Structure formats: structure tokens, C-alpha cells
Coordinates of N, CA and C in Angstrom, one line a residue:
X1 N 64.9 108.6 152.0 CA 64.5 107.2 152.0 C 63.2 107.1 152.9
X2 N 62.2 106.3 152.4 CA 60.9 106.0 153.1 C 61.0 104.7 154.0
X3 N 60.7 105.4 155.2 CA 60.8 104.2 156.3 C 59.4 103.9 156.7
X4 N 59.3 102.5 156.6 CA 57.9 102.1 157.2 C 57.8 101.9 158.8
X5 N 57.0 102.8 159.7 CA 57.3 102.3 161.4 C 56.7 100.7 161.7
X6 N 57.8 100.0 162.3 CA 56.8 99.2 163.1 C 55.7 98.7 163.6
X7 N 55.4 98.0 162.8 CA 53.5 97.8 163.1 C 53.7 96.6 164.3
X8 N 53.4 96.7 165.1 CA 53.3 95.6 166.3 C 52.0 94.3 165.5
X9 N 52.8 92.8 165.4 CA 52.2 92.0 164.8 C 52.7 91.7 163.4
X10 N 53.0 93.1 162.8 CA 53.4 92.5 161.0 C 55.1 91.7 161.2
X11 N 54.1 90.8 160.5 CA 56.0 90.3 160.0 C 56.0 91.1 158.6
X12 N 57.7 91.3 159.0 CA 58.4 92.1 157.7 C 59.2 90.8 157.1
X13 N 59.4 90.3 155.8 CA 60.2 89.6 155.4 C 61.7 89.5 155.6
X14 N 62.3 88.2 156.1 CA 63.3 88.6 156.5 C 64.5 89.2 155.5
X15 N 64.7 88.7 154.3 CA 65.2 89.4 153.1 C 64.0 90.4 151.8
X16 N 63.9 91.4 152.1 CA 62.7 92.3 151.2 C 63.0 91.7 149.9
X17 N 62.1 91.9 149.1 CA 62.2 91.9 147.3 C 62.7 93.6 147.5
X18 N 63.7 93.1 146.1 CA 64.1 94.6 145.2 C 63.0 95.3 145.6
X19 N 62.7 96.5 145.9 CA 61.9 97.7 145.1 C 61.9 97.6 143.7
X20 N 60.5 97.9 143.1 CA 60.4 98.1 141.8 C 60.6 99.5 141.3
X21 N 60.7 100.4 142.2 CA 61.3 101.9 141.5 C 62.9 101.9 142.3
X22 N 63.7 100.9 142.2 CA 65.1 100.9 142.5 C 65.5 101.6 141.2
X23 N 66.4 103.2 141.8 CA 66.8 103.7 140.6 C 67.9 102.1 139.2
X24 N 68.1 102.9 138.2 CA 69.0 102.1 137.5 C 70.0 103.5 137.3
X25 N 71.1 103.4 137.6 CA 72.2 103.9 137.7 C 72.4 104.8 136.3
X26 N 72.7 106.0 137.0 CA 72.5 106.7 135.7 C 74.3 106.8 134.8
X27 N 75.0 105.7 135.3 CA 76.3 105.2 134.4 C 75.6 104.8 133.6
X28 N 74.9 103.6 133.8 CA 74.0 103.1 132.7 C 73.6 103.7 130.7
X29 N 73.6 104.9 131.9 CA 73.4 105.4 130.6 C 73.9 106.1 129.6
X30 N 75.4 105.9 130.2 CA 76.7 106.4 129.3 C 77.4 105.5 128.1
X31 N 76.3 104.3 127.9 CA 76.4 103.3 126.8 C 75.5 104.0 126.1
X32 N 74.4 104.8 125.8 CA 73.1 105.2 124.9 C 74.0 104.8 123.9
X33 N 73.3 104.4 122.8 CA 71.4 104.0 122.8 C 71.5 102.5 122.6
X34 N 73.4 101.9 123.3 CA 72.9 100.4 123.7 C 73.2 100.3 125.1
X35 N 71.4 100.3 125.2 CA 71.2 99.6 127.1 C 70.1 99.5 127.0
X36 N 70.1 98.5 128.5 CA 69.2 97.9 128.4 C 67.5 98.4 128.8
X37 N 66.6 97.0 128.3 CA 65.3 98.0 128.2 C 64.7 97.9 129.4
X38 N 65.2 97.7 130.5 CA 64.9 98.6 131.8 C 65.1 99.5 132.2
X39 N 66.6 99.9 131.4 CA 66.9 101.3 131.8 C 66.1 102.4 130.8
X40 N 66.0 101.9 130.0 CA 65.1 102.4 128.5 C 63.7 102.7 129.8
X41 N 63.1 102.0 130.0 CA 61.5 102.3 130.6 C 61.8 102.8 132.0
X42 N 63.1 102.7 132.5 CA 62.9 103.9 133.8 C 63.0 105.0 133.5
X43 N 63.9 105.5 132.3 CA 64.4 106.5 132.0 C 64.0 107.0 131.2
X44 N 62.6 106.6 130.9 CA 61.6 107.0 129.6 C 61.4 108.4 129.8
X45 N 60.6 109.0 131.0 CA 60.7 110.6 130.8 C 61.7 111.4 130.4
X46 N 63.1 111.2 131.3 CA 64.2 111.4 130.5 C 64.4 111.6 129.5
X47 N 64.0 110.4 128.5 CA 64.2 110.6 127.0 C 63.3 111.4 126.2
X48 N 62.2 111.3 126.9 CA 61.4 112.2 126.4 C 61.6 113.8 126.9
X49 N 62.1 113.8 127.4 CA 62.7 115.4 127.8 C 63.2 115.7 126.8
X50 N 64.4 114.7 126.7 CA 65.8 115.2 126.0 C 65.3 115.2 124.2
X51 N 64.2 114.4 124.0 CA 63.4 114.8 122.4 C 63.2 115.8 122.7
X52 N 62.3 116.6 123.6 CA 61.9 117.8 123.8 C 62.5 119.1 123.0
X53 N 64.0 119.0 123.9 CA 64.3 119.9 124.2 C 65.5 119.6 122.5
X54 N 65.6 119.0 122.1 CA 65.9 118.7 120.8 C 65.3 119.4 119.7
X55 N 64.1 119.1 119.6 CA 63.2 119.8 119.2 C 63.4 121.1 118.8
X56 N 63.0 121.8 120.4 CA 62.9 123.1 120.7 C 64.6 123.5 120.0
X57 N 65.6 123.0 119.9 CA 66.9 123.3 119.7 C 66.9 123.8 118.3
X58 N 66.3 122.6 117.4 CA 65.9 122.5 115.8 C 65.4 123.6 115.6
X59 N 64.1 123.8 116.1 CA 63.2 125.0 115.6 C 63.3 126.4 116.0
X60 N 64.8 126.1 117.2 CA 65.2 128.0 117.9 C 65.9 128.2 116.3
X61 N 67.0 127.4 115.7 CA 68.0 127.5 114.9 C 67.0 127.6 113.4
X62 N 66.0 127.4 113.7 CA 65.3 127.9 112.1 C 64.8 129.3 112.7
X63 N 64.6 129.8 113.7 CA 63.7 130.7 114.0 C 62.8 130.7 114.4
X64 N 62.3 129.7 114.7 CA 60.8 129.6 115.6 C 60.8 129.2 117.1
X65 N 60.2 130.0 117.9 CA 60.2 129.9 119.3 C 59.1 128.9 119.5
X66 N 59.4 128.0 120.8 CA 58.4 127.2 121.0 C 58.2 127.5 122.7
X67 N 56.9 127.1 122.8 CA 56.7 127.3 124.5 C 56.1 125.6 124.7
X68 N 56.5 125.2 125.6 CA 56.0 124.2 126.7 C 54.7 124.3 127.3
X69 N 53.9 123.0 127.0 CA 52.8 123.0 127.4 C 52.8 122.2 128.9
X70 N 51.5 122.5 129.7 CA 51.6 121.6 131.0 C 51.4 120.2 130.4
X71 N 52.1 119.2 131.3 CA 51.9 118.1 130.7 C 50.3 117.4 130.7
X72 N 49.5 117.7 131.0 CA 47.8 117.6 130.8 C 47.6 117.5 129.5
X73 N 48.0 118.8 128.7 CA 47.9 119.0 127.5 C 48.1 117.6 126.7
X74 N 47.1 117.8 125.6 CA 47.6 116.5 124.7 C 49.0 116.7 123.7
X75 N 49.7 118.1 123.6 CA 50.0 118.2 122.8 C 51.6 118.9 123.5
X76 N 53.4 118.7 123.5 CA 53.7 119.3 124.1 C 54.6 120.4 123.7
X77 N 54.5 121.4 122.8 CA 55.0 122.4 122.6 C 53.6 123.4 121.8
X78 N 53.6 124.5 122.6 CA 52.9 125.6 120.9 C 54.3 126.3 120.9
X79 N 54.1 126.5 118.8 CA 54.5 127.4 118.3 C 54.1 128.5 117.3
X80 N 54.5 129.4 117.1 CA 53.9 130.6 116.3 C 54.2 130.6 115.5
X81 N 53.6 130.8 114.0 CA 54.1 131.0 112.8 C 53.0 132.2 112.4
X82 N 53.6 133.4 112.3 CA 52.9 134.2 111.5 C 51.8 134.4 111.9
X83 N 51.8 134.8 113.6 CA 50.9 134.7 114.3 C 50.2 133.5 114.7
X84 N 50.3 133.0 114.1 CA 49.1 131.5 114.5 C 49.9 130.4 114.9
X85 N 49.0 130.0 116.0 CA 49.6 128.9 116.9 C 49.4 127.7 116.7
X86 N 50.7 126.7 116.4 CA 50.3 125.4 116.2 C 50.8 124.5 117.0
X87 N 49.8 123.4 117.3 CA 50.1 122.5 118.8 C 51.1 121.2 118.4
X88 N 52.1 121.3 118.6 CA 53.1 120.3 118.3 C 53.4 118.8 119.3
X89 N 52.9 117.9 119.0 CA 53.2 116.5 119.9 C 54.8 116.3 119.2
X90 N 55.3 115.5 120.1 CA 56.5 115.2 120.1 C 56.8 113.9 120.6
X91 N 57.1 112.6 119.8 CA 57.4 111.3 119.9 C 58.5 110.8 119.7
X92 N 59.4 110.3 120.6 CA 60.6 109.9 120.6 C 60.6 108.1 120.7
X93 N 61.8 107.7 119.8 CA 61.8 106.2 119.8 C 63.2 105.9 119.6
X94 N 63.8 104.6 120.5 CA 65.1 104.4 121.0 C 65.6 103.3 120.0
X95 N 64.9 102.7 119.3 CA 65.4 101.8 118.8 C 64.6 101.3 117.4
X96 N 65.6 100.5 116.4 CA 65.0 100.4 114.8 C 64.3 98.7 115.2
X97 N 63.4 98.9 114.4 CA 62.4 97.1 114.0 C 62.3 97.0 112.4
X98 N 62.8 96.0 111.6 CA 62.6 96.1 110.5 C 63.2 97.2 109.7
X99 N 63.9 98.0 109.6 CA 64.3 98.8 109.0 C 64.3 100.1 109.0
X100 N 63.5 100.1 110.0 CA 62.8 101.8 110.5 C 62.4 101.8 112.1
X101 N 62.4 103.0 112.6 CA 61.6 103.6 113.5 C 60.7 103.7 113.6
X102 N 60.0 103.2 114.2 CA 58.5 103.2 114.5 C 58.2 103.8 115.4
X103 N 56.7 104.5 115.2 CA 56.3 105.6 116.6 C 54.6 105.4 116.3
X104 N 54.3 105.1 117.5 CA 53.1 104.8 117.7 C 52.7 105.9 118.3
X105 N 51.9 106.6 117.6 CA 51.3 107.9 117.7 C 49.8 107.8 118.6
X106 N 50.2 107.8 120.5 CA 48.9 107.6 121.2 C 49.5 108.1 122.6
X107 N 48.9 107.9 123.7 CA 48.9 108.5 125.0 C 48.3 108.2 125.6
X108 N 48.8 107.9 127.4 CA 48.2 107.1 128.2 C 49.2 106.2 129.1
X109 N 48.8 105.5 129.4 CA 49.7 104.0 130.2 C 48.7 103.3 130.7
X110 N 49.6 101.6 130.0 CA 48.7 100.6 129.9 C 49.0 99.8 131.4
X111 N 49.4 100.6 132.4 CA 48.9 100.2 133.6 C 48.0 100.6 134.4
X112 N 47.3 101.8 133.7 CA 46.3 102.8 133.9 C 45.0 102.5 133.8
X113 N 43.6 102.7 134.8 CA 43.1 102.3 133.8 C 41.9 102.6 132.8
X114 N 42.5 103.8 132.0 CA 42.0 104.2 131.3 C 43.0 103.8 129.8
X115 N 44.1 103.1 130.4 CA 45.0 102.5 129.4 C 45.6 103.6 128.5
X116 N 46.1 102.9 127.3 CA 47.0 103.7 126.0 C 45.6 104.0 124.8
X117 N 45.5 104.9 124.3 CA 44.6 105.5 123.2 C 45.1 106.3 122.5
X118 N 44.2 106.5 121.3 CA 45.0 107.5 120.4 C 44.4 109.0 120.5
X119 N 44.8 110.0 120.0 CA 44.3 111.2 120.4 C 43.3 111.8 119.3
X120 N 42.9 113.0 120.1 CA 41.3 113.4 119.1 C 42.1 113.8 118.0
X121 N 41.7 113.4 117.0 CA 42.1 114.1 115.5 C 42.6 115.8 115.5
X122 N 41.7 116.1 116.6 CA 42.3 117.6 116.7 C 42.6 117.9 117.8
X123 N 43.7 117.3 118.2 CA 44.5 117.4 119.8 C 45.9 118.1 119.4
X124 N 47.1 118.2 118.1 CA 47.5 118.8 118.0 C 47.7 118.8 116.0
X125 N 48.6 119.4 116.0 CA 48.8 120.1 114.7 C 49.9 119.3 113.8
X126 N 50.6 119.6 114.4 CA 52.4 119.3 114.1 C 52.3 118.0 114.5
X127 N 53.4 117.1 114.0 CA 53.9 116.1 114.9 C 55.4 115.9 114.8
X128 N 56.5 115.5 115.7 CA 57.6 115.5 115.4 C 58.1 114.2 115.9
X129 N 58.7 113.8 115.1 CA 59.1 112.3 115.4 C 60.6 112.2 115.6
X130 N 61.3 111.8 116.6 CA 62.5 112.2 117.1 C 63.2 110.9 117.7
X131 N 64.0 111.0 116.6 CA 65.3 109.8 117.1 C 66.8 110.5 117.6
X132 N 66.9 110.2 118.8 CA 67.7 110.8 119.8 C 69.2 110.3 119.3
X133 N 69.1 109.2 119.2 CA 70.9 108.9 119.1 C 71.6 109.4 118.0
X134 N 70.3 110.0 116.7 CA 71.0 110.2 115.5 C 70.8 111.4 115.5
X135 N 70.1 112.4 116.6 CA 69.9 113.6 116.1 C 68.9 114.0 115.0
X136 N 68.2 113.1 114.9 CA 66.7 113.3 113.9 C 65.8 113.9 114.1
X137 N 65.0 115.0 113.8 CA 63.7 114.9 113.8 C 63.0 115.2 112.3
X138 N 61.9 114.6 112.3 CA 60.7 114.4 111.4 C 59.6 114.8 111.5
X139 N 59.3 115.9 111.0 CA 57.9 116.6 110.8 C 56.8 116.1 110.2
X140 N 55.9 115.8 110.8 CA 54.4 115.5 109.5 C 53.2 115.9 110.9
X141 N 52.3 116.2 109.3 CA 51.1 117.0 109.8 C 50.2 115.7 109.8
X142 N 50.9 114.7 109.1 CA 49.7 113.5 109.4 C 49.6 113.0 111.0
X143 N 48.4 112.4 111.0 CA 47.3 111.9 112.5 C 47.2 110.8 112.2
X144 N 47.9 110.3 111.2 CA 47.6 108.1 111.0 C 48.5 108.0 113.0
X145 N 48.3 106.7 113.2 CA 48.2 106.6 114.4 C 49.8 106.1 114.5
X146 N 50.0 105.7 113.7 CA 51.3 104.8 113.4 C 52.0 105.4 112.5
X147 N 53.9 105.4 112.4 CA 54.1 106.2 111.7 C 55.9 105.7 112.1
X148 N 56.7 106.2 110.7 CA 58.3 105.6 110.5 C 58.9 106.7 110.4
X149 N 60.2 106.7 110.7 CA 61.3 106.9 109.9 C 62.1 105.9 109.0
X150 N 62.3 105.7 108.3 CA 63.4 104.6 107.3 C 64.6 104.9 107.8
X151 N 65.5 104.2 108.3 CA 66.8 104.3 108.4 C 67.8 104.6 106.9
X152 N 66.8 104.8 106.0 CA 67.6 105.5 104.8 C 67.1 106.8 104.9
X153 N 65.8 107.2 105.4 CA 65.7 108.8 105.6 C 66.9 109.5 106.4
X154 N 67.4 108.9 107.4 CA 68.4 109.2 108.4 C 69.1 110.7 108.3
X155 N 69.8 110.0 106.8 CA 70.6 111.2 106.2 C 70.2 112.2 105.4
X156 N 69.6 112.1 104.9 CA 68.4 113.8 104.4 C 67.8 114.5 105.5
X157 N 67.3 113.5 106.6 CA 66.9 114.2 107.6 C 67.7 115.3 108.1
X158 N 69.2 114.6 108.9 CA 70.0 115.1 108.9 C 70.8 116.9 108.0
X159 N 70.4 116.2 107.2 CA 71.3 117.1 106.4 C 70.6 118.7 105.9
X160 N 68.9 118.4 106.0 CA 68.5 119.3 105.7 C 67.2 119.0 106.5
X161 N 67.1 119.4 107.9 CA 65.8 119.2 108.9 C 64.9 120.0 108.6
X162 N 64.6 121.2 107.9 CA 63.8 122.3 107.2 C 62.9 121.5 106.8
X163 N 63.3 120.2 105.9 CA 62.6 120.3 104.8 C 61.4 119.6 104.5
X164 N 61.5 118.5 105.9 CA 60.1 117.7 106.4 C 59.1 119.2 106.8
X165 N 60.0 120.0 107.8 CA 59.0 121.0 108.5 C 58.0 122.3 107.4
X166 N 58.8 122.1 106.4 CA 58.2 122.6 105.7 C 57.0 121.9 104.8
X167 N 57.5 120.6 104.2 CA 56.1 119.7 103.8 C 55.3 119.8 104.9
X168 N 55.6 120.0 106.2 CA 54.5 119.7 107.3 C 53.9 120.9 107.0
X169 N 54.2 122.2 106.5 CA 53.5 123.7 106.9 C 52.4 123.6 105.6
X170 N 53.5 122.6 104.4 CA 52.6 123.0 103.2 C 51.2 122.3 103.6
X171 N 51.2 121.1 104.2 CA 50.1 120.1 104.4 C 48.8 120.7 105.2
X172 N 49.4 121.4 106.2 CA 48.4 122.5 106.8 C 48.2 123.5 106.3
X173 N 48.4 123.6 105.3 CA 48.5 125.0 104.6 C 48.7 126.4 105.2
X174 N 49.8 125.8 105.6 CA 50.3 127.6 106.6 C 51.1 128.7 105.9
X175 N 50.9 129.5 105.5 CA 51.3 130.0 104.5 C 52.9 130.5 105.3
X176 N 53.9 130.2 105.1 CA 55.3 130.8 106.0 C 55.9 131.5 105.6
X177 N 56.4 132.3 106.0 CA 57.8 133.4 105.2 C 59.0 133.3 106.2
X178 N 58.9 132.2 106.5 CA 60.3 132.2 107.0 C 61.3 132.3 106.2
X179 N 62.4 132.3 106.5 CA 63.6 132.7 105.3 C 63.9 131.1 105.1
X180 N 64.7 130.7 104.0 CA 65.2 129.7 103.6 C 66.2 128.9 104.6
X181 N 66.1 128.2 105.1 CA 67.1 127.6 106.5 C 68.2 127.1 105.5
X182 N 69.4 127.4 106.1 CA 70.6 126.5 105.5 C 70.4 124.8 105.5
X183 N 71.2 124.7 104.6 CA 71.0 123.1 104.1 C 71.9 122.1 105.5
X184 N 72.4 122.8 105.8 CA 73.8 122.4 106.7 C 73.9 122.8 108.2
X185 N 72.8 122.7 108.9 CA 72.3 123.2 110.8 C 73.3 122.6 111.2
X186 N 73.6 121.4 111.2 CA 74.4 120.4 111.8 C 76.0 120.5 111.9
X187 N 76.7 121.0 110.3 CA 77.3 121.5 110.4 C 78.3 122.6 110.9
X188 N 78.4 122.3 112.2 CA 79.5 123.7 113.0 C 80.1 122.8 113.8

């Protein structure tokens, strides 16, 4: 705990305001993915870990190793395919608008102030778009700035995660020889 000493002359208020980095209780978060959106924006790194490492889970179980970038990077995983290294962003979203997932594909903070922007066209390769409570992710090689899942994709995603990542390899034209991933990861 941070103690402020005694300044001879300041008045201290007799009842303080809350702190604004007062944790939010991490019971809180044994409702996912209904709570509330304070505990959503304290616990935003968090979630973005746990896309992460989701991710990395998906693509150990097809065979492909991923390494962790410093977070500087614009981009946060490289992986190797057939020697060649591709920079993978990873975008996680907690909640549906209209019928879909929305992921605003940019970087930054708009309390910052160099603010929220989008990234150089060639900042990474890959992109993965990752819905946490359903166990989704979504591959595309597209750089539009904006970008969905359909809550009717859900279940294909699900059922066969390969098969985005593979449109994503055809789009870059990476030529793969990975073996054919089972239709059924999820299943065990």
C-alpha cells in the first residue's frame, strides 16, 4: 500500500474519493462473460492474455509453435511455417452488437496522447480474432480496420478452427504442408 507522508499545511480530505485503480474483485469474475464493464476495462489485460494464450493453445494442437513478442511490438505472436515467419496480432472481444462480434482492428489508448490508431499495413501478417467465452478464434489475413465474427459463424468456427487459418495461409500465399488437422480439436 502507498502511503502519502505528511506534508505540514496540506489538508487531506476528511473522507478520500475511491481510488481509481481500486482493484475489482476477482470473484467478479467468476460470472464471465456476464459482468460488468468495469470489471471488463480493469481486467482488459487479463483478457487479453487469456486470447493469447488461447491462441497459442489452437495453433500448438495443429502444430505450429508460436513465440511471444515484447509488448512494443505491433504485432503479438511470430510463428513459423515452413521456415518463414509470420507476425500474428491477436484481438479479443467480450461481447456481441447487432449480431456479431466486432473487433476494431487498431492500437494505442485514448487517454494517451498519441491516442488509438490503426496499424502500418505491414505491422503484421496474420490476424486472429478471439472470442473468449465461446472458445473461438478467427483467422484472416485481411488489414480492413474493422472486422466480425457472425454469431452464426460460431459453430463452424468451433467445429473446424483449421479452416479460417488455412483461408488465411491461402490469402498470403504461403504455401503449407501441414497435415490436415482433425475436424473435431474440441472434441476430447
Amino acid at each position: 500500500m502507498i502511503i502519502q507522508p505528511y506534508l505540514r499545511g496540506l489538508d487531506l480530505p476528511r473522507h478520500p474519493a475511491p481510488r481509481a485503480d481500486t482493484p475489482v474483485p476477482l470473484t467478479e469474475l467468476h460470472a464471465f462473460p456476464d459482468i460488468s464493464t468495469a470489471a471488463k476495462t480493469h481486467h482488459a489485460k487479463r483478457f487479453g492474455s487469456a486470447a493469447e494464450i488461447l491462441c497459442d493453445s489452437l495453433l500448438m494442437r495443429l502444430g505450429i509453435d508460436s513465440h511471444p513478442s515484447p509488448e512494443f511490438q505491433a504485432f503479438d505472436r511470430l510463428i513459423y511455417l515452413n521456415d518463414r515467419p509470420l507476425r500474428l496480432q491477436i484481438k479479443v472481444r467480450l461481447s456481441a452488437e447487432n449480431n456479431a462480434f466486432w473487433f476494431k482492428v487498431a492500437h494505442g489508448n485514448p487517454r494517451h496522447a498519441s491516442g488509438v490508431r490503426g496499424y502500418r499495413h505491414d505491422a503484421f501478417d496474420l490476424l486472429a480474432l478471439v472470442i473468449l467465452h465461446h472458445n473461438v478464434v478467427k483467422f484472416s489475413a485481411s488489414k480492413a480496420s474493422q472486422q466480425q465474427i457472425a454469431l452464426s459463424e460460431i459453430p463452424r468456427l468451433r467445429d473446424n478452427p483449421f479452416k479460417s487459418l488455412r483461408s488465411a495461409f491461402n490469402a498470403l500465399e504461403v504455401s503449407e504442408t501441414l497435415d490436415e488437422a482433425p475436424a473435431q480439436l474440441n472434441a476430447a
